Short mmCIF file of C-alpha atoms in Angstrom, two decimals:
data_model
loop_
_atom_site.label_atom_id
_atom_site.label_comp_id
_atom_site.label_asym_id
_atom_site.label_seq_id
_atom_site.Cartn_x
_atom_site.Cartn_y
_atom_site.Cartn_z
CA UNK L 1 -8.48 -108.47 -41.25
CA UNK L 2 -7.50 -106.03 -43.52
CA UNK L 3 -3.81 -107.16 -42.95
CA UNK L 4 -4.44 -110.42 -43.52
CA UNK L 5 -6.01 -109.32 -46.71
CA UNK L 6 -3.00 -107.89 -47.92
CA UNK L 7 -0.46 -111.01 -46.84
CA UNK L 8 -3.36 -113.58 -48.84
CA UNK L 9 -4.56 -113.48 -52.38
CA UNK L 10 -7.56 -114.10 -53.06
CA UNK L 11 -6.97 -117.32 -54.62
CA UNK L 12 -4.76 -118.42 -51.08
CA UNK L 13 -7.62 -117.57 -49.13
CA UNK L 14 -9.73 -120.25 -51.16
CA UNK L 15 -7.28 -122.99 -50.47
CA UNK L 16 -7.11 -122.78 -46.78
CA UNK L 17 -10.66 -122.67 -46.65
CA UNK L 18 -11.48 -125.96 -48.40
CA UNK L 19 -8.42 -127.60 -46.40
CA UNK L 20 -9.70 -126.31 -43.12
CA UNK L 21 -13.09 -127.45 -43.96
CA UNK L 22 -12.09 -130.71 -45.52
CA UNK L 23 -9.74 -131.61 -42.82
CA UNK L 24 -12.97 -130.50 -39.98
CA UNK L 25 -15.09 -132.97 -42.04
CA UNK L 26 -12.92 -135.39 -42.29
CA UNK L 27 -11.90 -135.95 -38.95
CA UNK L 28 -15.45 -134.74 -37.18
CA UNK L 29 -17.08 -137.57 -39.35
CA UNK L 30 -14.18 -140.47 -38.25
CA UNK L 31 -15.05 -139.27 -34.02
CA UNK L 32 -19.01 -138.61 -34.55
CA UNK L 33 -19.06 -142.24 -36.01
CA UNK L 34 -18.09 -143.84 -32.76
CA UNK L 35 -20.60 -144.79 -30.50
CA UNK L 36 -21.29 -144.58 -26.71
CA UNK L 37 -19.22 -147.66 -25.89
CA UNK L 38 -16.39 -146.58 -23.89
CA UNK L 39 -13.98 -149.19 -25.02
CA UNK L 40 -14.74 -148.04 -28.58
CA UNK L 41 -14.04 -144.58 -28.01
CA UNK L 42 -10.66 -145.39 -25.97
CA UNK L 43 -9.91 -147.33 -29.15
CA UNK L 44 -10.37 -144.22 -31.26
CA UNK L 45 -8.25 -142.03 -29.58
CA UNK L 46 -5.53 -144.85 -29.69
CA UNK L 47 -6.11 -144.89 -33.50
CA UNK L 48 -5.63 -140.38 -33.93
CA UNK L 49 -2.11 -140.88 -34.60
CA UNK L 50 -2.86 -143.59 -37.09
CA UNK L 51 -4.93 -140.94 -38.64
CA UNK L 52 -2.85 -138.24 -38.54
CA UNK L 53 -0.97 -139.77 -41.13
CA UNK L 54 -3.28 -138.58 -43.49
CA UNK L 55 -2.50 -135.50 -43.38
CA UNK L 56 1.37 -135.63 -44.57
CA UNK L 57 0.08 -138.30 -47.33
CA UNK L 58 -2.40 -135.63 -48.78
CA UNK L 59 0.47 -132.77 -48.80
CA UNK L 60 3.19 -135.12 -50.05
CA UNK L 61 0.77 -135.86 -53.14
CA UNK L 62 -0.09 -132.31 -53.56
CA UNK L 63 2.82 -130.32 -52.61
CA UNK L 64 5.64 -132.43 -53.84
CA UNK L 65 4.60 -135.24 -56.19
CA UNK L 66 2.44 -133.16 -58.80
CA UNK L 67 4.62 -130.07 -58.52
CA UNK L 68 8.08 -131.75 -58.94
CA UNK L 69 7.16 -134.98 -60.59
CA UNK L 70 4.15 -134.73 -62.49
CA UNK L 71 4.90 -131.32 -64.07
CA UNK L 72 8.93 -132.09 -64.98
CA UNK L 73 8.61 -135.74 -65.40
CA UNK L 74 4.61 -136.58 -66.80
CA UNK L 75 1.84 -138.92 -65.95
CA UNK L 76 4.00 -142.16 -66.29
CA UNK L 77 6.58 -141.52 -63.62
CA UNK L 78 3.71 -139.65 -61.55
CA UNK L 79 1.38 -142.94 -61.10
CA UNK L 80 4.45 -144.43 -60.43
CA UNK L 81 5.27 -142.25 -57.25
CA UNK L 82 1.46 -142.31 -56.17
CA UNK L 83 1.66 -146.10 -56.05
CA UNK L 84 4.74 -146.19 -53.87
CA UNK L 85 3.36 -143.37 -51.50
CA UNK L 86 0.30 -145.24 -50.97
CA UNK L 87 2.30 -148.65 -50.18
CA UNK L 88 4.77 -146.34 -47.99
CA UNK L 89 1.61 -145.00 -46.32
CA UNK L 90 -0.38 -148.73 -45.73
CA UNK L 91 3.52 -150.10 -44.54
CA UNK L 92 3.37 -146.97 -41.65
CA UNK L 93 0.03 -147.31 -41.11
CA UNK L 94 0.04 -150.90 -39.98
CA UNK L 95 3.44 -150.35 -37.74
CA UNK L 96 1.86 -147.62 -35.96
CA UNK L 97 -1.37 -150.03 -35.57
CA UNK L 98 0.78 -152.66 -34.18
CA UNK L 99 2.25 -150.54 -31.42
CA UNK L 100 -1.14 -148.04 -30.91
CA UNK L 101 -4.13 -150.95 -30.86
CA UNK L 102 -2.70 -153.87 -30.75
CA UNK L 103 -4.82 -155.05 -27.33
CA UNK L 104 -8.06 -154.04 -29.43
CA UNK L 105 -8.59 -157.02 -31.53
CA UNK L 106 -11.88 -156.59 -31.62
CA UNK L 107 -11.81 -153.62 -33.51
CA UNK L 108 -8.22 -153.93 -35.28
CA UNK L 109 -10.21 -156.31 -37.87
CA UNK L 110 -12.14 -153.59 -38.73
CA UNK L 111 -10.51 -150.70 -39.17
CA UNK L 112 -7.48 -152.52 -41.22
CA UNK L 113 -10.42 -153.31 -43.69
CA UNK L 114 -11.25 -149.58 -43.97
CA UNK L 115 -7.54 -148.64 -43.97
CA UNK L 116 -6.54 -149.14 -47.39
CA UNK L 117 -9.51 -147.15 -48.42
CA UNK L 118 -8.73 -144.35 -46.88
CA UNK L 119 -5.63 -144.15 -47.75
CA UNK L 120 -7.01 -144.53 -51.97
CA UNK L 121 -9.77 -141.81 -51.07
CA UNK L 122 -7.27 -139.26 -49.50
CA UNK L 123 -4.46 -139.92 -52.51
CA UNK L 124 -7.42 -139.19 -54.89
CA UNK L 125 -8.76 -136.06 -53.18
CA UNK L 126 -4.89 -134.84 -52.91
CA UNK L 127 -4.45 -136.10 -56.71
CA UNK L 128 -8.08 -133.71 -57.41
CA UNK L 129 -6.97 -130.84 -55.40
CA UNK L 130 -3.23 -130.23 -56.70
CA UNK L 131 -4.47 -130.74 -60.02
CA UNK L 132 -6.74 -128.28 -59.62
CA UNK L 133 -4.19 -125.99 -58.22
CA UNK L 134 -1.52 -126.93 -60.83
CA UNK L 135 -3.77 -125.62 -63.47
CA UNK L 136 -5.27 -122.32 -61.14
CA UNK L 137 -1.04 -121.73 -61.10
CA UNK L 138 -0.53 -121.85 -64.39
CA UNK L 139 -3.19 -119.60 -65.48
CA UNK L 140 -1.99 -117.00 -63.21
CA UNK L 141 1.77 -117.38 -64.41
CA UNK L 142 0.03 -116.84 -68.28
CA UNK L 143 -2.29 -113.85 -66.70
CA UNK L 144 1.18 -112.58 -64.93
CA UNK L 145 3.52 -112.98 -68.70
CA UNK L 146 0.52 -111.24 -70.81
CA UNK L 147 0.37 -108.87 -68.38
CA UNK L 148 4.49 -107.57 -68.50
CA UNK L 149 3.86 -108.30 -71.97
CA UNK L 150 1.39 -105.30 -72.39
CA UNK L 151 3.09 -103.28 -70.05
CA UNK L 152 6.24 -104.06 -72.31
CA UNK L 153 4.74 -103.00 -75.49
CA UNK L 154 2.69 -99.68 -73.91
CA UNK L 155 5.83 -99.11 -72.46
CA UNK L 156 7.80 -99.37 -76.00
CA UNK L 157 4.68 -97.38 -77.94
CA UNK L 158 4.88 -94.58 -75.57
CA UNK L 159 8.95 -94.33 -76.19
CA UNK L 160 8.23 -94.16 -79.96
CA UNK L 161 5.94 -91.25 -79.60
CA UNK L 162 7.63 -88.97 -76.76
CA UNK L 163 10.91 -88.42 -79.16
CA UNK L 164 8.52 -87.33 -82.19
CA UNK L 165 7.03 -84.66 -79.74
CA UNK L 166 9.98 -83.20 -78.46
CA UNK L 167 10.87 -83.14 -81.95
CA UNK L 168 8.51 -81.07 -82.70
CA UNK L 169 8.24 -78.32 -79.85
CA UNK L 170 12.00 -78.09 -80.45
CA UNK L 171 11.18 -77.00 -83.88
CA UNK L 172 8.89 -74.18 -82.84
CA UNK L 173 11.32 -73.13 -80.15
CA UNK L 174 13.90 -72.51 -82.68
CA UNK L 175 11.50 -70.96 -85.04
CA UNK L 176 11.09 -67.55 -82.20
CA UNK L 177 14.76 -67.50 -81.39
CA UNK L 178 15.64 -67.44 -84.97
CA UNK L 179 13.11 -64.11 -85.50
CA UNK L 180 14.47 -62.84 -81.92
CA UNK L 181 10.49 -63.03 -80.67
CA UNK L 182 10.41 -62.07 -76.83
CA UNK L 183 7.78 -65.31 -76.56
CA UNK L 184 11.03 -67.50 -76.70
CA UNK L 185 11.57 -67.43 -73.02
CA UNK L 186 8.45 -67.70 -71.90
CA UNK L 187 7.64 -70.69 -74.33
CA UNK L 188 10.60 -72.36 -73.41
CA UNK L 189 8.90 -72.33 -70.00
CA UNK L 190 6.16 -73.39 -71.26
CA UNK L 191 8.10 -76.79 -72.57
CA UNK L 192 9.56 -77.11 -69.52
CA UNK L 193 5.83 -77.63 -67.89
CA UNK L 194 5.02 -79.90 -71.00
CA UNK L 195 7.85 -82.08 -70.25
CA UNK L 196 7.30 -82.07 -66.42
CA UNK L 197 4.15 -83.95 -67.44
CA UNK L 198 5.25 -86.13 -70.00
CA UNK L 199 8.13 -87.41 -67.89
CA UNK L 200 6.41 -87.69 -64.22
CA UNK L 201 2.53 -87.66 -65.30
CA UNK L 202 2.83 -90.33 -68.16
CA UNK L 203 4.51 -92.91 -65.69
CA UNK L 204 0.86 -93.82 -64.19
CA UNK L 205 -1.43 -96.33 -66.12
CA UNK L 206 -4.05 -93.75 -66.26
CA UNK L 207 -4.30 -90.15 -65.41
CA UNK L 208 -7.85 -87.78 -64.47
CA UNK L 209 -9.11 -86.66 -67.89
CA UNK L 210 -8.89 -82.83 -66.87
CA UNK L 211 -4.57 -83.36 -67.21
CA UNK L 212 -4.50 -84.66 -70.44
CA UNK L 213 -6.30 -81.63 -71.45
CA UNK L 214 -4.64 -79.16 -69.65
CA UNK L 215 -1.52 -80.74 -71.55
CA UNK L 216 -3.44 -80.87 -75.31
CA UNK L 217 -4.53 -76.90 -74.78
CA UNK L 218 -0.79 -76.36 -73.85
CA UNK L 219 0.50 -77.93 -76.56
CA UNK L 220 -2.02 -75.69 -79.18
CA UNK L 221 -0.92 -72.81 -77.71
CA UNK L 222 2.18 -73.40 -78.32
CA UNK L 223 1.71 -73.69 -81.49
CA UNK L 224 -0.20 -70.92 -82.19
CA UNK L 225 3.03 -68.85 -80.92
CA UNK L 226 4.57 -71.23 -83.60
CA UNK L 227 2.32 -70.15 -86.88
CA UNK L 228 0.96 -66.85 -85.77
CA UNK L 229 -1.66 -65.76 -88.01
CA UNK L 230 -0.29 -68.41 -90.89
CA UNK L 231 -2.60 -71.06 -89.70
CA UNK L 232 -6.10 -71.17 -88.30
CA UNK L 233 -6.34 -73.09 -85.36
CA UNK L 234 -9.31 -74.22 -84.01
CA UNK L 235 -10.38 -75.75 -80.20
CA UNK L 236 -13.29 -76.31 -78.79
CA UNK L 237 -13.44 -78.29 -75.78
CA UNK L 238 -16.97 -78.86 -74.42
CA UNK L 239 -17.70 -80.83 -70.84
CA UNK L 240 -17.33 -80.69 -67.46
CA UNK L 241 -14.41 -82.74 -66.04
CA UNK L 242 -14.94 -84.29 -63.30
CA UNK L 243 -13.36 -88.29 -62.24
CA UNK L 244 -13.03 -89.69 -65.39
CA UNK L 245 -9.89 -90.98 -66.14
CA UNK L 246 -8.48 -91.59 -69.52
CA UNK L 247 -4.61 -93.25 -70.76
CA UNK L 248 -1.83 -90.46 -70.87
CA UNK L 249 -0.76 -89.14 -74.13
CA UNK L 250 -3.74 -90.56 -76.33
CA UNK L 251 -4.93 -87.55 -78.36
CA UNK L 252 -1.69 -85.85 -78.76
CA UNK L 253 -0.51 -87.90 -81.42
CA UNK L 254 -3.74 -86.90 -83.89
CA UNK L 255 -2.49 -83.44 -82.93
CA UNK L 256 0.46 -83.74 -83.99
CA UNK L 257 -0.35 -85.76 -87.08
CA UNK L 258 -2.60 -82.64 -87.76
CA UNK L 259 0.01 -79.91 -87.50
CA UNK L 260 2.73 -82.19 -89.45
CA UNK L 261 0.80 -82.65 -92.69
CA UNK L 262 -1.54 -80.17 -92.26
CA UNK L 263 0.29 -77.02 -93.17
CA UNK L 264 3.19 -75.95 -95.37
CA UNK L 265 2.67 -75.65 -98.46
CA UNK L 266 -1.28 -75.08 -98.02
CA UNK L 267 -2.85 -71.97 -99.38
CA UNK L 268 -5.37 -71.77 -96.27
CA UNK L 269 -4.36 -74.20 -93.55
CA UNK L 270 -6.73 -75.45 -91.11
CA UNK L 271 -6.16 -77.29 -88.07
CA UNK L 272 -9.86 -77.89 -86.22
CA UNK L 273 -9.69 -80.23 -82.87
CA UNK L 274 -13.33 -80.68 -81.35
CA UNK L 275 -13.54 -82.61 -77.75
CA UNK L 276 -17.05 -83.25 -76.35
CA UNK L 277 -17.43 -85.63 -73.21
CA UNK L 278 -19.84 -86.44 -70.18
CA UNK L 279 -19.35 -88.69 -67.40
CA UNK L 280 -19.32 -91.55 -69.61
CA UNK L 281 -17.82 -91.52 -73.05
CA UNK L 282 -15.56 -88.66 -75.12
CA UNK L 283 -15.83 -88.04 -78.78
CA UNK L 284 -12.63 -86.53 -80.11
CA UNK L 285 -12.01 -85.07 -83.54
CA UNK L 286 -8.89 -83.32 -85.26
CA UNK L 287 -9.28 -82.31 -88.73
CA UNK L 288 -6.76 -80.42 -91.40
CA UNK L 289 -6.74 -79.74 -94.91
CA UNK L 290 -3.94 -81.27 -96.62
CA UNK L 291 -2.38 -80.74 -100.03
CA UNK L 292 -2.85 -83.44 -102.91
CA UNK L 293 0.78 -83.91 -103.03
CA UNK L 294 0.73 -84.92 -99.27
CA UNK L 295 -0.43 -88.38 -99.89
CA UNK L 296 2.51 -88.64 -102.07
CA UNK L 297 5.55 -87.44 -100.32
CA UNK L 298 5.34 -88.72 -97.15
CA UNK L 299 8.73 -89.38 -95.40
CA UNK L 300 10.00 -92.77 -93.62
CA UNK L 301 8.08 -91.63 -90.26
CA UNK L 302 4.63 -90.74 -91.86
CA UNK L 303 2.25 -92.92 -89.74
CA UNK L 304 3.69 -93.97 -86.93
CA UNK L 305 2.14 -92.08 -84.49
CA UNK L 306 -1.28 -93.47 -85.24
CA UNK L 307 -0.40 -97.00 -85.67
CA UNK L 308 0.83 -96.38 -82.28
CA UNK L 309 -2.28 -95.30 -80.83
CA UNK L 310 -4.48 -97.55 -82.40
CA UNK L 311 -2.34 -100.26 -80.87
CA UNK L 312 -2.53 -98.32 -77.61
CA UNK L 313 -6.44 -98.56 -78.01
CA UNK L 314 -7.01 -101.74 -79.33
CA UNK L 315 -4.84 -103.24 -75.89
CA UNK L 316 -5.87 -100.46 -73.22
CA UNK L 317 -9.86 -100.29 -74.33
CA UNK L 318 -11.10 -103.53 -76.58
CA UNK L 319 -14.63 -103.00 -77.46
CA UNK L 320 -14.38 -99.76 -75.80
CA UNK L 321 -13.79 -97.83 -78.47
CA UNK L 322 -14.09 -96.60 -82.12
CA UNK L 323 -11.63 -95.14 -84.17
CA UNK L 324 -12.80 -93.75 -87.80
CA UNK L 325 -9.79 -92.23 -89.96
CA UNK L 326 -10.95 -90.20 -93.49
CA UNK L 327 -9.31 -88.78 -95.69
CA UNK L 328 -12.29 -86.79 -97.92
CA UNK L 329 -12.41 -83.55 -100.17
CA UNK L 330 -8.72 -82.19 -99.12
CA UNK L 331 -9.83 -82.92 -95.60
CA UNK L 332 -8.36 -85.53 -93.40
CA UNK L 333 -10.37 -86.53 -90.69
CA UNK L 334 -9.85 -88.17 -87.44
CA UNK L 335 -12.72 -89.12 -84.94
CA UNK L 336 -12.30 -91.37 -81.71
CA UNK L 337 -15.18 -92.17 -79.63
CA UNK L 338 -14.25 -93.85 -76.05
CA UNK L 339 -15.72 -95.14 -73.28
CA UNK L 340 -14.29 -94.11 -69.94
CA UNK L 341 -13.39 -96.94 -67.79
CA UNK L 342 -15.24 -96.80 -64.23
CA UNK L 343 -12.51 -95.74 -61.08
#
């Protein structure tokens, strides 16, 4: 069972079902009709491969008419086809009569009366059905080309933030070999580890909560090897991880937003990142004092890492989420409150 879960969709499953249970009605309804007279019921098993025709009438209509000619060619040229099926299907139908029942006169009248009927009702169940699963198809095709489309641009937002990072650990790496500090090695390490995680870790859709932080405090560290006593840095991380599971590479960018305009030319500069979280929701904030010529003199790249993650946000958690960015009293303030998404 579980096999044949993997080989059918959801959606297949569904089909079969109503065609095995249409077909079992169908058929169980034409034999449960007949009565006790023997002659009658001789007659009906004459008649099965009269019957049986039924079957490749529905699947022509569904399987080949509304597929090839309805969808490329339109309504017009599709009634057109139906009406020469069904006059196809009532020309077989009464050659296979002639040579199955033609010694059951009696009951030939009869069932040619009922014959062109059921071949209308079967046309218009087929005509129902593959309409149906015309439409079912196309939804899934537009669910399938949104869906490469928002792997396309995560894929694309997460490329435009990645280079900015190494950008800037590259920067503090230089800084100790240029003063000859023994930390150089062993920070160089330390990006080594960073990157193992951006490259390999970052490839899943979402990753356990306890990583990304692991990779935030590594990344503060290193930058307190960067500014030494020059800047206060701040983190406070309060909550037990446990399974929640949050999108790769979604704080660090407020981080490093925080550490690019936050210090410099600053008399007293202040980096302060707060996380607080439970089993449900996180509330992340990074704040830094900024200069007033900092809203001034921002260069061509200024920016882009948040757009980035609010687009991140706004596709990977809608109405999951709240993002509040301030920029008050020399402080600039960012606070993200998010809903973790059930495993």
């Amino acid at each position: 069972m579980e096999l044949l879960g993997k080989k059918l969709s959801a959606e297949q499953l569904l089909r079969w079902s109503f065609l095995l249970l249409f077909w079992s009605i169908w058929f169980g309804q034409i034999f449960l009709s007949a009565d006790d007279d023997e002659r009658h019921r001789q007659f009906m098993i004459r008649m099965l491969p009269v019957m049986l025709t039924n079957i490749p009438l529905f699947f022509i209509n569904t399987e080949v008419l509304i597929p090839k000619v309805l969808r490329k060619f339109g309504i017009g040229a599709y009634l057109l086809s139906v009406l020469a099926l069904i006059l196809a299907f009532v020309v077989l139908e009464g050659l296979l009569k002639s040579w199955r029942i033609c010694d059951y006169a009696e009951h030939m009248a009869m069932h040619t009366s009922k014959s062109f009927f059921f071949i209308i009702f079967i046309t218009a169940v087929g005509t129902g059905y593959g309409l149906v699963t015309h439409l079912v198809g196309e939804e899934k095709v537009r669910q399938d080309q949104q869906r490469e489309h928002l792997q396309s641009e995560l894929s694309f937002l997460r490329s435009q933030i990645s280079p900015h990072f190494i950008f800037n650990i590259l920067n503090s790496i230089v800084y100790l070999i240029r003063t000859k500090s023994e930390k150089a090695e062993p920070v160089t390490l330390h990006l080594s580890d960073l990157m193992r995680y951006m490259l390999y870790e970052t490839e899943d859709a979402q990753i356990p909560l306890e990583k990304e932080l692991d990779y935030l405090q590594n990344y503060v560290e290193l930058q307190r090897v960067r500014f030494e006593e020059d800047v206060d840095i701040q983190l406070r991380i309060d909550g037990q991880a446990g399974s929640q599971i949050i999108e790769p590479m979604l704080m660090i960018p407020f981080v490093e937003n925080a550490f690019k305009h936050g210090v410099g030319l600053l008399e007293r500069p202040v980096i302060d990142i707060q996380v607080q979280f439970d089993a449900r929701e996180l509330h992340f904030t990074v704040r830094n004092r900024i200069a007033p010529e900092t809203s001034a003199d921002k260069d061509s790249s200024s920016g882009i890492g948040l757009r980035n993650v609010r687009r991140r946000l706004e596709l990977l958690h809608p109405g999951a989420h709240q993002l509040d960015i301030q920029q008050v009293d020399g402080w600039f303030t960012v606070h993200l409150q998010l809903q973790f998404q059930t495993t």
